[in-house]
Amino acid sequence: MYIYIENIGKYEAKEVTIKGWLYNKRSSGKIRFILIRDGTGIVQSVIAKGEAKDSIFEIADKITQESSVILTGLVKKEDRAPGGYEIVANDLQIIQLAQEYPITPKDHSVEFLLPLRHLWLRSKKQSAIMRVRHEIIKACRDFFDNQGFICADGPILTPAAVEGATTLFEVEYYDQKAYLSQSGQLYNEATAAALGKVYCFGPTFRAEKSKTRRHLTEFWMLEPEVAFIELDGIMDLAENMVVYIVERILERKATELKTLERDLSKLESIKKPFPRITYEEAVKIVQKKDKTFPGGDDFGAPHETIISESFDKPVFIHHYPVDIKAFYMKRDPADESLSLSVDMIGSENAGELIGGGQREDNYETLLKGIKERGLSEDTYAWYLDLRKYGTCPHGGFGLGLERTIAWICGIKHCRETIPFPRMLDRVYP
Amino acid sequence: MYIYIENIGKYEAKEVTIKGWLYNKRSSGKIRFILIRDGTGIVQSVIAKGEAKDSIFEIADKITQESSVILTGLVKKEDRAPGGYEIVANDLQIIQLAQEYPITPKDHSVEFLLPLRHLWLRSKKQSAIMRVRHEIIKACRDFFDNQGFICADGPILTPAAVEGATTLFEVEYYDQKAYLSQSGQLYNEATAAALGKVYCFGPTFRAEKSKTRRHLTEFWMLEPEVAFIELDGIMDLAENMVVYIVERILERKATELKTLERDLSKLESIKKPFPRITYEEAVKIVQKKDKTFPGGDDFGAPHETIISESFDKPVFIHHYPVDIKAFYMKRDPADESLSLSVDMIGSENAGELIGGGQREDNYETLLKGIKERGLSEDTYAWYLDLRKYGTCPHGGFGLGLERTIAWICGIKHCRETIPFPRMLDRVYP
């Protein structure tokens, strides 16, 4: 019976067939240990000269790393084997004997591995990250679906900027110009007015001019948007979501977190409530360690580090000055210089995981903001329409998927959290 | 208590608050019927002069279509009301009195509505389509997740074409050129070799030069890929998936299908097995009605219509000639002029919903195909690598999301199946 390795525990003492690739092998006198991976797990087969058929022993000697094989044999419980089971081989066939594989079990530099990303993904660590990524995506969607949100994805090809024109990628769209979406938020505001509570979850693009460990030019963003919600409700929603995701990964991806040598205690402490501080309070925290930081500026990576290290949980920072936030942020009626905005900085120096807030719902104020920033009224005419026909308090946030994966996996660099990272100098493979 | 209209049945004889927009109103003597929508449903409130507070009656007289409101009142079972319940209003507040709404309950042309897509989505029909879209997306993901597939999305920014260079959108990527992905398949082949069975599900792009009812320049595609699978297994997978999706929509989206006036009997007959015919057999079916069709060509829309009308279920067409399929299709070992490819044509003239097949897994044959089509060996070097290191029989398919939604909803034009359609002449709003 053809089975996947992840299900091997159900087939003890039964004959099974595994199709996969040689992950590794070692020999000890007249015994050969071969490790086969099939994408769902790794299983060991012990082949002893004299016991196994000669033909199998010969194949075990000749087989190279990443050769594709079909292995048939009896499943045996074996506590010393990886995964707790091994296969006593009755038959072993090579589909293709692989050429010398460029990625050997020794350590390679990331510079060496990135152009080989299509093969690097086969490694134990990288495939564990991809499995965690999968579960995080599913947890994000389930969290919102279970509450009746509608997935309504915005377009990638857009006529205008959401987050500032300096990081736009330009596309030749027939005889006009279009731009790759930096965020689905503006479109979410339209769909939220149609469907009540929505989210979009797809790739977004920023033509970043610098290389940092947290920036990809193409990254996935989860963006919920709710009609009739205010700032506190937005923070509640984000907090509940993050706790849900972390719990789910702890529950379902223990094996992968172990492979990644993740300190589970750090994740287990991610419980409600998260601290909620104002921008002004955050500035004070920063200034305690960095006296040169001028209040009023946006936080850079070093400042986020200071804030993150002051808490063992993610922290919400709200009420940023209007001037350092986007044109669509709602002004605080109690202090027009502040915005009803909120960011969430991850624990363990994970950087900004979430950015969001309440949106400006007043037509005149929004129009003024658009004009003040030199943006085109025509381009945003449809967005202004949302304030003409039944405007209401509304808001949401964007969660950066790759930063969230890096945080949960305990990985420093976002480039390992996406199947094919795109950076300033990388658009291949 | 603040509730969503979709949950109103749980609050009979209780006081609730609804936040939403005026969908419609009518008056009959001293009675005003106002219909409020909140994105999750529509509820009626009856306001009678003398019974209701004067202030509420005045608001009911003055309120305009799409004004945002807060309505508080007692939930009452009322079989004649839409949804089976109505609210006896104790309080009605206007958040914003909407300006004259451009989309009135009368019929408008699609040409008029497309530039107003951000508002058009609020209509009963369009929001029903979006709810079906949501459920189809979720059904697609659940189908594969439940079988242990890993979601591993490919990049949008790519160095090369998958489906032919004539429909590529070009992007200025710093000092080089990149192209918007036409399909995640090539990347899926790499992740399938790493993770066994994978899918990607995101936006894809084709710079179509023509306007048809089935073509969008930006559309979502679901693409599963499996290592160690052959053509029959691919058709089994596609068939099981389509049946699963249709059953799920019938089960969970009955209300929306009713709004869309969908003939349910057509969907209820979508059961296994689907007919599986060869390209040659399909040519004969076409030629019975259109004697001018030359065997050997790809089918156009009129030919797909002829084939679709010959069956009351989706139909698989396999073994297309090598020459009319992409370079990566595996040749049939039994007849090198044929490919192990398969398309699925939807019933009710829904067009090609699925395209896929087994991939060429032989290095030399693949390289020859790349060279014969004038493609660059360098660009595809990473893809060729997959045939050097443990190649195996593998394959998958792509399901066009918008065409599938159009088919299931019984809608002629794909432009209504995506929140913000992108076409030859449309990149706004």
PDB file of N, CA, C and O in Angstrom, chain A residues 306-333:
ATOM      1  N   ILE A 306      14.362  48.551  21.347  1.00  0.00           N
ATOM      2  CA  ILE A 306      14.268  49.026  22.736  1.00  0.00           C
ATOM      3  C   ILE A 306      12.869  48.767  23.302  1.00  0.00           C
ATOM      4  O   ILE A 306      12.714  48.246  24.415  1.00  0.00           O
ATOM      5  N   ILE A 307      11.857  49.090  22.508  1.00  0.00           N
ATOM      6  CA  ILE A 307      10.470  48.899  22.982  1.00  0.00           C
ATOM      7  C   ILE A 307      10.192  47.407  23.189  1.00  0.00           C
ATOM      8  O   ILE A 307       9.674  46.991  24.224  1.00  0.00           O
ATOM      9  N   SER A 308      10.562  46.610  22.191  1.00  0.00           N
ATOM     10  CA  SER A 308      10.301  45.168  22.265  1.00  0.00           C
ATOM     11  C   SER A 308      10.945  44.554  23.503  1.00  0.00           C
ATOM     12  O   SER A 308      10.343  43.717  24.187  1.00  0.00           O
ATOM     13  N   GLU A 309      12.174  44.976  23.798  1.00  0.00           N
ATOM     14  CA  GLU A 309      12.905  44.389  24.926  1.00  0.00           C
ATOM     15  C   GLU A 309      12.354  44.824  26.283  1.00  0.00           C
ATOM     16  O   GLU A 309      12.733  44.264  27.315  1.00  0.00           O
ATOM     17  N   SER A 310      11.460  45.794  26.267  1.00  0.00           N
ATOM     18  CA  SER A 310      10.839  46.232  27.522  1.00  0.00           C
ATOM     19  C   SER A 310       9.632  45.384  27.912  1.00  0.00           C
ATOM     20  O   SER A 310       9.050  45.582  28.980  1.00  0.00           O
ATOM     21  N   PHE A 311       9.225  44.461  27.022  1.00  0.00           N
ATOM     22  CA  PHE A 311       8.024  43.653  27.284  1.00  0.00           C
ATOM     23  C   PHE A 311       8.308  42.205  26.882  1.00  0.00           C
ATOM     24  O   PHE A 311       9.134  41.952  26.015  1.00  0.00           O
ATOM     25  N   ASP A 312       7.611  41.257  27.532  1.00  0.00           N
ATOM     26  CA  ASP A 312       7.765  39.868  27.092  1.00  0.00           C
ATOM     27  C   ASP A 312       6.582  39.408  26.237  1.00  0.00           C
ATOM     28  O   ASP A 312       6.414  38.226  25.965  1.00  0.00           O
ATOM     29  N   LYS A 313       5.771  40.361  25.837  1.00  0.00           N
ATOM     30  CA  LYS A 313       4.646  40.069  24.953  1.00  0.00           C
ATOM     31  C   LYS A 313       4.630  41.119  23.846  1.00  0.00           C
ATOM     32  O   LYS A 313       5.291  42.149  23.963  1.00  0.00           O
ATOM     33  N   PRO A 314       3.863  40.881  22.791  1.00  0.00           N
ATOM     34  CA  PRO A 314       3.701  41.950  21.800  1.00  0.00           C
ATOM     35  C   PRO A 314       3.081  43.179  22.463  1.00  0.00           C
ATOM     36  O   PRO A 314       2.325  43.039  23.428  1.00  0.00           O
ATOM     37  N   VAL A 315       3.396  44.351  21.950  1.00  0.00           N
ATOM     38  CA  VAL A 315       2.888  45.580  22.563  1.00  0.00           C
ATOM     39  C   VAL A 315       2.229  46.462  21.502  1.00  0.00           C
ATOM     40  O   VAL A 315       2.749  46.615  20.389  1.00  0.00           O
ATOM     41  N   PHE A 316       1.050  46.975  21.850  1.00  0.00           N
ATOM     42  CA  PHE A 316       0.365  47.925  20.971  1.00  0.00           C
ATOM     43  C   PHE A 316       0.838  49.344  21.283  1.00  0.00           C
ATOM     44  O   PHE A 316       0.892  49.738  22.453  1.00  0.00           O
ATOM     45  N   ILE A 317       1.145  50.098  20.238  1.00  0.00           N
ATOM     46  CA  ILE A 317       1.449  51.529  20.389  1.00  0.00           C
ATOM     47  C   ILE A 317       0.394  52.286  19.588  1.00  0.00           C
ATOM     48  O   ILE A 317       0.241  52.041  18.383  1.00  0.00           O
ATOM     49  N   HIS A 318      -0.348  53.142  20.265  1.00  0.00           N
ATOM     50  CA  HIS A 318      -1.443  53.833  19.569  1.00  0.00           C
ATOM     51  C   HIS A 318      -1.283  55.342  19.670  1.00  0.00           C
ATOM     52  O   HIS A 318      -0.421  55.842  20.391  1.00  0.00           O
ATOM     53  N   HIS A 319      -2.113  56.042  18.914  1.00  0.00           N
ATOM     54  CA  HIS A 319      -2.097  57.516  18.924  1.00  0.00           C
ATOM     55  C   HIS A 319      -0.764  58.107  18.463  1.00  0.00           C
ATOM     56  O   HIS A 319      -0.154  58.922  19.153  1.00  0.00           O
ATOM     57  N   TYR A 320      -0.312  57.683  17.296  1.00  0.00           N
ATOM     58  CA  TYR A 320       0.864  58.316  16.667  1.00  0.00           C
ATOM     59  C   TYR A 320       0.489  59.719  16.177  1.00  0.00           C
ATOM     60  O   TYR A 320      -0.678  59.971  15.852  1.00  0.00           O
ATOM     61  N   PRO A 321       1.494  60.601  16.098  1.00  0.00           N
ATOM     62  CA  PRO A 321       1.207  61.915  15.513  1.00  0.00           C
ATOM     63  C   PRO A 321       0.675  61.759  14.082  1.00  0.00           C
ATOM     64  O   PRO A 321       1.123  60.864  13.346  1.00  0.00           O
ATOM     65  N   VAL A 322      -0.249  62.606  13.709  1.00  0.00           N
ATOM     66  CA  VAL A 322      -0.843  62.591  12.369  1.00  0.00           C
ATOM     67  C   VAL A 322       0.239  62.670  11.288  1.00  0.00           C
ATOM     68  O   VAL A 322       0.165  61.976  10.263  1.00  0.00           O
ATOM     69  N   ASP A 323       1.260  63.492  11.534  1.00  0.00           N
ATOM     70  CA  ASP A 323       2.254  63.783  10.486  1.00  0.00           C
ATOM     71  C   ASP A 323       3.071  62.581  10.043  1.00  0.00           C
ATOM     72  O   ASP A 323       3.597  62.564   8.929  1.00  0.00           O
ATOM     73  N   ILE A 324       3.247  61.584  10.922  1.00  0.00           N
ATOM     74  CA  ILE A 324       4.088  60.450  10.524  1.00  0.00           C
ATOM     75  C   ILE A 324       3.251  59.241  10.098  1.00  0.00           C
ATOM     76  O   ILE A 324       3.772  58.152   9.911  1.00  0.00           O
ATOM     77  N   LYS A 325       1.953  59.475   9.936  1.00  0.00           N
ATOM     78  CA  LYS A 325       1.103  58.365   9.486  1.00  0.00           C
ATOM     79  C   LYS A 325       0.439  58.731   8.156  1.00  0.00           C
ATOM     80  O   LYS A 325       0.422  59.891   7.755  1.00  0.00           O
ATOM     81  N   ALA A 326      -0.136  57.717   7.500  1.00  0.00           N
ATOM     82  CA  ALA A 326      -0.693  57.897   6.157  1.00  0.00           C
ATOM     83  C   ALA A 326      -1.922  58.817   6.181  1.00  0.00           C
ATOM     84  O   ALA A 326      -2.534  59.043   7.228  1.00  0.00           O
ATOM     85  N   PHE A 327      -2.272  59.302   4.999  1.00  0.00           N
ATOM     86  CA  PHE A 327      -3.335  60.313   4.868  1.00  0.00           C
ATOM     87  C   PHE A 327      -4.700  59.811   5.303  1.00  0.00           C
ATOM     88  O   PHE A 327      -5.584  60.604   5.601  1.00  0.00           O
ATOM     89  N   TYR A 328      -4.893  58.487   5.321  1.00  0.00           N
ATOM     90  CA  TYR A 328      -6.231  57.961   5.587  1.00  0.00           C
ATOM     91  C   TYR A 328      -6.492  57.721   7.069  1.00  0.00           C
ATOM     92  O   TYR A 328      -7.562  57.262   7.447  1.00  0.00           O
ATOM     93  N   MET A 329      -5.499  57.988   7.935  1.00  0.00           N
ATOM     94  CA  MET A 329      -5.690  57.749   9.373  1.00  0.00           C
ATOM     95  C   MET A 329      -6.660  58.780   9.962  1.00  0.00           C
ATOM     96  O   MET A 329      -6.535  59.975   9.688  1.00  0.00           O
ATOM     97  N   LYS A 330      -7.555  58.319  10.803  1.00  0.00           N
ATOM     98  CA  LYS A 330      -8.512  59.242  11.421  1.00  0.00           C
ATOM     99  C   LYS A 330      -7.834  60.063  12.504  1.00  0.00           C
ATOM    100  O   LYS A 330      -7.045  59.553  13.296  1.00  0.00           O
ATOM    101  N   ARG A 331      -8.135  61.343  12.509  1.00  0.00           N
ATOM    102  CA  ARG A 331      -7.629  62.215  13.566  1.00  0.00           C
ATOM    103  C   ARG A 331      -8.412  61.979  14.847  1.00  0.00           C
ATOM    104  O   ARG A 331      -9.614  61.728  14.808  1.00  0.00           O
ATOM    105  N   ASP A 332      -7.711  62.075  15.955  1.00  0.00           N
ATOM    106  CA  ASP A 332      -8.367  61.932  17.257  1.00  0.00           C
ATOM    107  C   ASP A 332      -9.195  63.191  17.523  1.00  0.00           C
ATOM    108  O   ASP A 332      -8.637  64.285  17.588  1.00  0.00           O
ATOM    109  N   PRO A 333     -10.509  63.062  17.684  1.00  0.00           N
ATOM    110  CA  PRO A 333     -11.331  64.268  17.913  1.00  0.00           C
ATOM    111  C   PRO A 333     -10.872  65.037  19.152  1.00  0.00           C
ATOM    112  O   PRO A 333     -11.039  66.262  19.224  1.00  0.00           O
TER     113      PRO A 333
END
